[in-house]
mmCIF file of C-alpha atoms in Angstrom:
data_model
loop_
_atom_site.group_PDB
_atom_site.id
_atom_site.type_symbol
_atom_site.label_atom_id
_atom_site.label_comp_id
_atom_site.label_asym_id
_atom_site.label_seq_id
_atom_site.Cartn_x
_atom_site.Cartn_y
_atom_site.Cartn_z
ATOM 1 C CA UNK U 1 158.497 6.403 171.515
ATOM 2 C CA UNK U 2 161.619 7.318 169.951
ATOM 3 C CA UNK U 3 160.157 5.920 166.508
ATOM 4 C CA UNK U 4 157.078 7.727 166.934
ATOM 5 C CA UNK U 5 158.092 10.846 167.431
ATOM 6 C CA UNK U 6 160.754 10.477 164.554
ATOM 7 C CA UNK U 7 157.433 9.561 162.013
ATOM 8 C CA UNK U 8 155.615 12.738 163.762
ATOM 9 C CA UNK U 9 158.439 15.179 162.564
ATOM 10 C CA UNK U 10 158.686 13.770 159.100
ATOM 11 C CA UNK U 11 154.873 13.823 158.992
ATOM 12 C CA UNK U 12 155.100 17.516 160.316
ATOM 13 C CA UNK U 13 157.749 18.181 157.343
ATOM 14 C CA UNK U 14 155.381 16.432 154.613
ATOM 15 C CA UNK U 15 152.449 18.490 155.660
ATOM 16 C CA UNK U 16 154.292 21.974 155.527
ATOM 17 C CA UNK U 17 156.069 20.696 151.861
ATOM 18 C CA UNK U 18 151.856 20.036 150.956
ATOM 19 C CA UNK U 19 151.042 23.302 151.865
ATOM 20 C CA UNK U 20 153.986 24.950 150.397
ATOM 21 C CA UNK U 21 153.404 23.656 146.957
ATOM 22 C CA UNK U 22 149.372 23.710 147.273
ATOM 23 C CA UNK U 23 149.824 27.346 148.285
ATOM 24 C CA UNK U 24 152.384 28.046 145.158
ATOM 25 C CA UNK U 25 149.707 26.229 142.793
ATOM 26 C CA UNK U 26 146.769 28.184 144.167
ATOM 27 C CA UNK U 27 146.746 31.954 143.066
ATOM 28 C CA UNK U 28 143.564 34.382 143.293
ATOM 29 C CA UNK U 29 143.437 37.130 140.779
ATOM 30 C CA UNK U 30 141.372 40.613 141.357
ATOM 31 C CA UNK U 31 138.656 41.401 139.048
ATOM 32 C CA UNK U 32 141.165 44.454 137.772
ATOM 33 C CA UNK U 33 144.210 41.604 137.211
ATOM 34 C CA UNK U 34 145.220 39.309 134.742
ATOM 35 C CA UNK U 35 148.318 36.563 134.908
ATOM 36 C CA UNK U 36 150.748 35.871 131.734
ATOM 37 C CA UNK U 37 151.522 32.769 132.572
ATOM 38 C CA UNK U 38 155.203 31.293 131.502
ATOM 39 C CA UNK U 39 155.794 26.929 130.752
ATOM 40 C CA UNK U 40 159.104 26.682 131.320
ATOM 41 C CA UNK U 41 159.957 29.974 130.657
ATOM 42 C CA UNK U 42 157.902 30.332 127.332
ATOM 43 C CA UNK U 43 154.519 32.121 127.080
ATOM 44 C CA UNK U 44 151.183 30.067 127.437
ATOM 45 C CA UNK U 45 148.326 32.072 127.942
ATOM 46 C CA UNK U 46 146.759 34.954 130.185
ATOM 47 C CA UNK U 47 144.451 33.944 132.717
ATOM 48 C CA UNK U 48 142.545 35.687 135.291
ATOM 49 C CA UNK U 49 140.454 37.055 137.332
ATOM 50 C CA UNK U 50 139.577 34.461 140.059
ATOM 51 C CA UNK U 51 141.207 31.364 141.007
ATOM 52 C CA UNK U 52 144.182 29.519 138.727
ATOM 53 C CA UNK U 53 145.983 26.785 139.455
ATOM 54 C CA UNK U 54 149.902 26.383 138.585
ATOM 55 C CA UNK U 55 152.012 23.735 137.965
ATOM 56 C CA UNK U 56 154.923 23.978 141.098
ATOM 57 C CA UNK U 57 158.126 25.132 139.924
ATOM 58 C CA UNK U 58 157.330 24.223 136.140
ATOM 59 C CA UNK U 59 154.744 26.880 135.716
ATOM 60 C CA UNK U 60 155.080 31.216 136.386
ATOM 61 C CA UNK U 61 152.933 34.101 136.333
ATOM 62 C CA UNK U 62 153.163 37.926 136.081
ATOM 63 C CA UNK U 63 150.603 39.725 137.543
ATOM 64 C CA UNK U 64 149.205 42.885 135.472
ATOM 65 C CA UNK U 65 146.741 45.135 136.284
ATOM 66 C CA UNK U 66 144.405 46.796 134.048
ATOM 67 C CA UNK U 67 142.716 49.545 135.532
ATOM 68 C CA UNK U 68 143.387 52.890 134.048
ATOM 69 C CA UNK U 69 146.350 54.741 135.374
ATOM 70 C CA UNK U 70 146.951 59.019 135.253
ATOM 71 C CA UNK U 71 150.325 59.288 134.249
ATOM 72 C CA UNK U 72 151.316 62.779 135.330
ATOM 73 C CA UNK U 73 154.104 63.771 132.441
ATOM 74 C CA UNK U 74 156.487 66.335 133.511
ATOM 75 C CA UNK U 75 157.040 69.797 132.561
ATOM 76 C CA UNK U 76 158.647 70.322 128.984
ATOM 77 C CA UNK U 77 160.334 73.196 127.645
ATOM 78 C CA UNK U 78 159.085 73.536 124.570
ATOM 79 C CA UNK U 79 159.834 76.004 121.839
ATOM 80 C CA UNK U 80 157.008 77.307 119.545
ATOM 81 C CA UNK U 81 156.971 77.799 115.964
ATOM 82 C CA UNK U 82 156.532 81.476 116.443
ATOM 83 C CA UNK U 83 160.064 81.272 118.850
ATOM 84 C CA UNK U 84 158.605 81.565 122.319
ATOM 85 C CA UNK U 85 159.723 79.179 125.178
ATOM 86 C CA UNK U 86 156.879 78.233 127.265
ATOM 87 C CA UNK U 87 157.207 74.915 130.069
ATOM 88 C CA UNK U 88 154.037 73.044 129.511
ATOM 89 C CA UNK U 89 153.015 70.023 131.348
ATOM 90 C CA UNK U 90 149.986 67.525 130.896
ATOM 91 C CA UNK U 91 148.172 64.389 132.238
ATOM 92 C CA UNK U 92 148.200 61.087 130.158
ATOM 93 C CA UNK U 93 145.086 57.827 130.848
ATOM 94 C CA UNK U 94 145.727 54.627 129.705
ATOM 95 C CA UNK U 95 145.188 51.546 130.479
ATOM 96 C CA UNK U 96 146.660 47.677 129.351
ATOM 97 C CA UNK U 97 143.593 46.416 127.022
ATOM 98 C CA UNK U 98 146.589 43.442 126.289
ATOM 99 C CA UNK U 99 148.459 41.812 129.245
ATOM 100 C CA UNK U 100 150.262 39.811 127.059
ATOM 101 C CA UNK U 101 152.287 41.946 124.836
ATOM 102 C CA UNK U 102 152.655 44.704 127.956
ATOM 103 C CA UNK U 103 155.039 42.137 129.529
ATOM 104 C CA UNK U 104 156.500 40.998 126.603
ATOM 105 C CA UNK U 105 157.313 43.532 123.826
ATOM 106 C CA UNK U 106 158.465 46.245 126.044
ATOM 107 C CA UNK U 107 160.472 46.003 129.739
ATOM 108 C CA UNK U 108 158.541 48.686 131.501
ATOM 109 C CA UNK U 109 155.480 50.071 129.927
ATOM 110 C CA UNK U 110 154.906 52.443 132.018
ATOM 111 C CA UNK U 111 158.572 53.831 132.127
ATOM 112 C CA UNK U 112 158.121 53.903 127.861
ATOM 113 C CA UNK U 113 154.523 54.945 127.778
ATOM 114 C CA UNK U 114 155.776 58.174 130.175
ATOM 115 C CA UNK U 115 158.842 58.743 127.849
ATOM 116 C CA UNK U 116 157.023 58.577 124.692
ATOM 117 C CA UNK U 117 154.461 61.248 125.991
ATOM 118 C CA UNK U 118 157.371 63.847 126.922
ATOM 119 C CA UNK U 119 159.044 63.404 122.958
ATOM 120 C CA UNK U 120 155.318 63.140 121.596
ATOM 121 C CA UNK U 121 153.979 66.648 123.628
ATOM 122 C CA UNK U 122 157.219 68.557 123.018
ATOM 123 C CA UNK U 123 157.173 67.527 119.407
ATOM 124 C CA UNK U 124 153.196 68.394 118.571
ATOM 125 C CA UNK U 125 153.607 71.376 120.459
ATOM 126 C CA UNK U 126 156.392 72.972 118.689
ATOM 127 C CA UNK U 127 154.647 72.642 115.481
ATOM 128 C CA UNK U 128 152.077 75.355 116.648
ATOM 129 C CA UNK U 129 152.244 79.279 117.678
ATOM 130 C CA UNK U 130 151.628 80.317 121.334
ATOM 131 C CA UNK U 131 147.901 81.748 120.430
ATOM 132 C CA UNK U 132 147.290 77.695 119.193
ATOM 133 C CA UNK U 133 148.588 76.405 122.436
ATOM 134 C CA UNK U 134 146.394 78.968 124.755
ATOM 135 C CA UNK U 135 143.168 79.059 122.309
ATOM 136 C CA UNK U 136 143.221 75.099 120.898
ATOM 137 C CA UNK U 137 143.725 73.100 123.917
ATOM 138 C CA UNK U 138 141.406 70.436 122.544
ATOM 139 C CA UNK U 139 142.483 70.061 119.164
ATOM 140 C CA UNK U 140 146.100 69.792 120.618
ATOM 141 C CA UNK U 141 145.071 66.801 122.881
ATOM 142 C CA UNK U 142 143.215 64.907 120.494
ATOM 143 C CA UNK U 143 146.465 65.011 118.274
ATOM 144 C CA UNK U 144 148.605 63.957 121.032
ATOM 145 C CA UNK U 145 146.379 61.285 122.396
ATOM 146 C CA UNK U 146 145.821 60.031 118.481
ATOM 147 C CA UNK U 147 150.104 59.552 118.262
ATOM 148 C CA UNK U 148 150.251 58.318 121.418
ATOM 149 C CA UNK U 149 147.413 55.652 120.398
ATOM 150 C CA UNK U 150 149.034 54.549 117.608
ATOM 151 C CA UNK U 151 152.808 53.904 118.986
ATOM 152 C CA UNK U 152 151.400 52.350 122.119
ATOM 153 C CA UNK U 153 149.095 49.835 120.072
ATOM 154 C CA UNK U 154 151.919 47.447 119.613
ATOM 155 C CA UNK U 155 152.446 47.390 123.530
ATOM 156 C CA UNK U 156 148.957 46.121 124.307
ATOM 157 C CA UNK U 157 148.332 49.500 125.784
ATOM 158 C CA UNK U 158 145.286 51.558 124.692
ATOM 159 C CA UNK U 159 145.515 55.803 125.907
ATOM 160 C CA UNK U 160 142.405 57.302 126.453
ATOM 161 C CA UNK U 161 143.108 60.652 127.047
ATOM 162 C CA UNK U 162 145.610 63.550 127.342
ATOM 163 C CA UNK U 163 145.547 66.794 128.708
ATOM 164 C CA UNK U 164 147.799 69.718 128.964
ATOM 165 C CA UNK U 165 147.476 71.057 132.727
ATOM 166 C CA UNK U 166 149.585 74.329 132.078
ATOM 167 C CA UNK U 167 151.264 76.239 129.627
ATOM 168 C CA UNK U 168 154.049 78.932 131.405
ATOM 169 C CA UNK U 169 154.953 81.737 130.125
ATOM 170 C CA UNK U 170 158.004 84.275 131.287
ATOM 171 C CA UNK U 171 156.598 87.323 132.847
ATOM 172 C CA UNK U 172 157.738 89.415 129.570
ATOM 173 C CA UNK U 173 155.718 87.489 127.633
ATOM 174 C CA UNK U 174 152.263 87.579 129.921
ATOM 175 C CA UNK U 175 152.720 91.643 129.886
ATOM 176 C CA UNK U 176 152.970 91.610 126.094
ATOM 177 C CA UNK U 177 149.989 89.700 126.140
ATOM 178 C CA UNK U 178 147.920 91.666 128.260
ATOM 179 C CA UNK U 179 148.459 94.737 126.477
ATOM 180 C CA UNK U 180 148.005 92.728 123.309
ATOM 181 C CA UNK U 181 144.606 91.695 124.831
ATOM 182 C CA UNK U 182 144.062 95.665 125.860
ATOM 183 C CA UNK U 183 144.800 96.601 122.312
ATOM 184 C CA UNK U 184 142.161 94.676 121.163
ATOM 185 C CA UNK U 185 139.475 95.537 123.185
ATOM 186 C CA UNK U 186 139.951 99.200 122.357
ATOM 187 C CA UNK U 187 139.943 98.293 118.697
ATOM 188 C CA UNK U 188 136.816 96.746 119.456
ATOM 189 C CA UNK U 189 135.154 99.704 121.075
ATOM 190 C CA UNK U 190 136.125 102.113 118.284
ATOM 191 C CA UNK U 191 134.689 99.576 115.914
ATOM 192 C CA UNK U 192 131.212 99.779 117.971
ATOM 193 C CA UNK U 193 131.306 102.918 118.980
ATOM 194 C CA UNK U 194 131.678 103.859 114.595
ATOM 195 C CA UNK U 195 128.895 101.059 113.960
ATOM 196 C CA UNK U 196 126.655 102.922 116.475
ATOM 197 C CA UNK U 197 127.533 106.642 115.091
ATOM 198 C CA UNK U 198 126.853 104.999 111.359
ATOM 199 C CA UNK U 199 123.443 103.842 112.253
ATOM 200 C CA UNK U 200 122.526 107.247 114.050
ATOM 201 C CA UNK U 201 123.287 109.206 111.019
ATOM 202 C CA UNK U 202 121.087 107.014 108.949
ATOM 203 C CA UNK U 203 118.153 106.905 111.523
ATOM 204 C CA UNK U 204 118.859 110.928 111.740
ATOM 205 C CA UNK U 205 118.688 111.253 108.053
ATOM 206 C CA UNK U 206 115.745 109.293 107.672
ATOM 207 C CA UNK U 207 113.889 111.593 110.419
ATOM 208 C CA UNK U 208 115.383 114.542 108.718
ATOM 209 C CA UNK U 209 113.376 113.898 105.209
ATOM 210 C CA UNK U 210 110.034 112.857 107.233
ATOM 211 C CA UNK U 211 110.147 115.865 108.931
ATOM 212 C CA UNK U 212 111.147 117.788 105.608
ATOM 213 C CA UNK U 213 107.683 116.331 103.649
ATOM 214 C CA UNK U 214 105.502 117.509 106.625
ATOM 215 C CA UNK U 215 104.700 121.356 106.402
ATOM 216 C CA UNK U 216 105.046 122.313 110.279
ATOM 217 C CA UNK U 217 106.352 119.079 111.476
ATOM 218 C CA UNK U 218 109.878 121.195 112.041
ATOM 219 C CA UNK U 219 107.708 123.985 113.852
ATOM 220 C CA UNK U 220 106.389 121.197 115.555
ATOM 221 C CA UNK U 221 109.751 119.932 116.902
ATOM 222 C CA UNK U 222 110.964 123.020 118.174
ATOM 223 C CA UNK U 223 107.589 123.955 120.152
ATOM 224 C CA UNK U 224 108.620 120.238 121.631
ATOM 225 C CA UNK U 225 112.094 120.915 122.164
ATOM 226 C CA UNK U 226 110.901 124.494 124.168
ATOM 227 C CA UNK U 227 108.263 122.012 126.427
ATOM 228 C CA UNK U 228 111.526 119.658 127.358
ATOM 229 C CA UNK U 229 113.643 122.753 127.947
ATOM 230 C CA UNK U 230 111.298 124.694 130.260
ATOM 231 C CA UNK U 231 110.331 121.279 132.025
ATOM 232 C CA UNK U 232 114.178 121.249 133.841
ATOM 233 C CA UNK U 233 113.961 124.573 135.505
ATOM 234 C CA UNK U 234 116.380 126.953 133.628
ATOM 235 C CA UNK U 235 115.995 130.076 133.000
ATOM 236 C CA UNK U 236 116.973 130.489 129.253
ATOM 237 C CA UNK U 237 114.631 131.334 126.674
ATOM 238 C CA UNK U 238 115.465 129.944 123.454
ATOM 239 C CA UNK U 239 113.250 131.425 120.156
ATOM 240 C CA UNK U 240 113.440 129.314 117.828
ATOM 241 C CA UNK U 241 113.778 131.198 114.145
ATOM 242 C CA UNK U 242 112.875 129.406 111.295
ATOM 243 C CA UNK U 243 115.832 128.503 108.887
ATOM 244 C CA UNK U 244 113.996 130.174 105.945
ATOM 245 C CA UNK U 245 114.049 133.507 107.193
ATOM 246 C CA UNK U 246 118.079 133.438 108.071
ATOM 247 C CA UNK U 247 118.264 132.596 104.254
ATOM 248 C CA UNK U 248 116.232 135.557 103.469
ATOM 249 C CA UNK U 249 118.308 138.182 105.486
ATOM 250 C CA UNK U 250 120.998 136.657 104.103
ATOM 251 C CA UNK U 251 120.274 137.766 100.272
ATOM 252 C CA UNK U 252 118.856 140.970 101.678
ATOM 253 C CA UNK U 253 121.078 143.753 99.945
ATOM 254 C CA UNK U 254 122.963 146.349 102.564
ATOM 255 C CA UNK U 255 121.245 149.158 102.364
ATOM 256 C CA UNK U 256 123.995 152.933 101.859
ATOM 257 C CA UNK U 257 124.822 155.317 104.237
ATOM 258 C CA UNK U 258 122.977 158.901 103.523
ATOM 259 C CA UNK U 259 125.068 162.206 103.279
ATOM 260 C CA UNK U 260 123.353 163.372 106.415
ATOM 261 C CA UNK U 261 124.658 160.992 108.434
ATOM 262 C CA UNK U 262 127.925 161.028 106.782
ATOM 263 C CA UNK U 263 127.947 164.839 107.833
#
């Protein structure tokens, strides 16, 4: 009994060993992970997704994942070329497209993928003026994303987007812009406001001559300009005198005083 029970444990002890290194062959991968698997400590291949097999304690994997991370990149202060300090802080996508050189050209990509962001917004940034930053959002992040894209290549990592979230101004500055902003609406409405005065005059002048060409189209516009008076209830009369007959008294010579009445 004593025999048998000694050939149980070691049995016991070979199956758990069997299972150990079955288990530590045996790996399932995600469809969103890939292995870099390491020979002996060198590198041999990326495999993945689904189910690999491992040679115990010779072979080693690193498990990457490839779906597309939002990197949120922390507020910068950033100083524009026009000399105003704004804090301005944006979102950065990317994703591994190669697991292989992720794990081994760079220790953490995501720790240098988030400091390369900060240097690469702060520097674009400061090349423009604060109307640039507000009114060309989009050609900003296309030139960010495009730097970004090209240092991160060599990583095996491929970013897909960047946006700036928020530019923040000091309170100073927002007031100077808002009566900036007020300024120019009011030189806007001056600017109509002429436009529309140049355009009456015209429209004026033109109705001036046709009226001018017409014998009693002017006595025609004042017998209409009587009907629209008397229709609003006042009680002025208005005679209208025609313009040729104030020229006419106004060559007529003064006539002298008489010696009677000067008497």
């Amino acid at each position: 009994m004593a025999e048998l029970g000694v050939n149980l444990g070691v049995w016991v002890a070979l199956a758990f060993v069997a299972f150990g290194v079955i288990s530590s062959a045996l790996k399932i991968l995600r469809e969103y992970e890939r292995a870099v698997i390491y020979t002996l400590g060198r590198y041999t291949g990326t495999s993945g997704p689904g189910l690999i097999i491992l040679i115990p304690f010779i072979q080693q994997m690193v498990r990457v994942d490839i779906r597309t991370v939002a990197e949120d990149v922390p507020s910068q202060d950033v100083i524009s070329q026009d000399n105003v300090s704004v804090k301005v802080n944006a979102v950065l996508y990317y994703r591994i497209i190669d697991p292989a050189k992720a794990i081994n050209q760079v220790e953490d990509y995501r720790m240098a993928t988030s400091q390369l962001a900060q240097t690469t917004l702060r520097s674009v940034l400061g090349k423009h003026e604060l109307d640039e930053m507000l009114a060309e959002r989009d050609k900003l992040n296309s030139d960010i994303q495009q730097i970004l894209d090209d240092q991160t290549e060599a990583w095996g990592i491929k970013v897909a987007n960047v946006e700036i979230k928020h530019v923040d101004l000091d309170s100073s500055m927002i007031r100077a812009i808002a009566r900036q902003a007020e300024a120019e609406r009011e030189r806007r409405a001056k600017i109509i406001s002429a436009e529309g005065e140049q355009q009456a005059s015209i429209k004026l002048a033109e109705a001036a001559q046709v009226l001018s060409s017409q014998d009693g189209a002017l006595q025609l516009r004042y017998l209409g300009t009587l009907t629209e008076i008397s229709s609003e209830g006042t009680q002025t009369i208005v005679f209208p005198m025609p313009i040729d007959l104030l020229g006419q008294l106004s060559k007529a010579p003064i006539p002298a005083k008489s010696d009677a009445s000067e008497a």
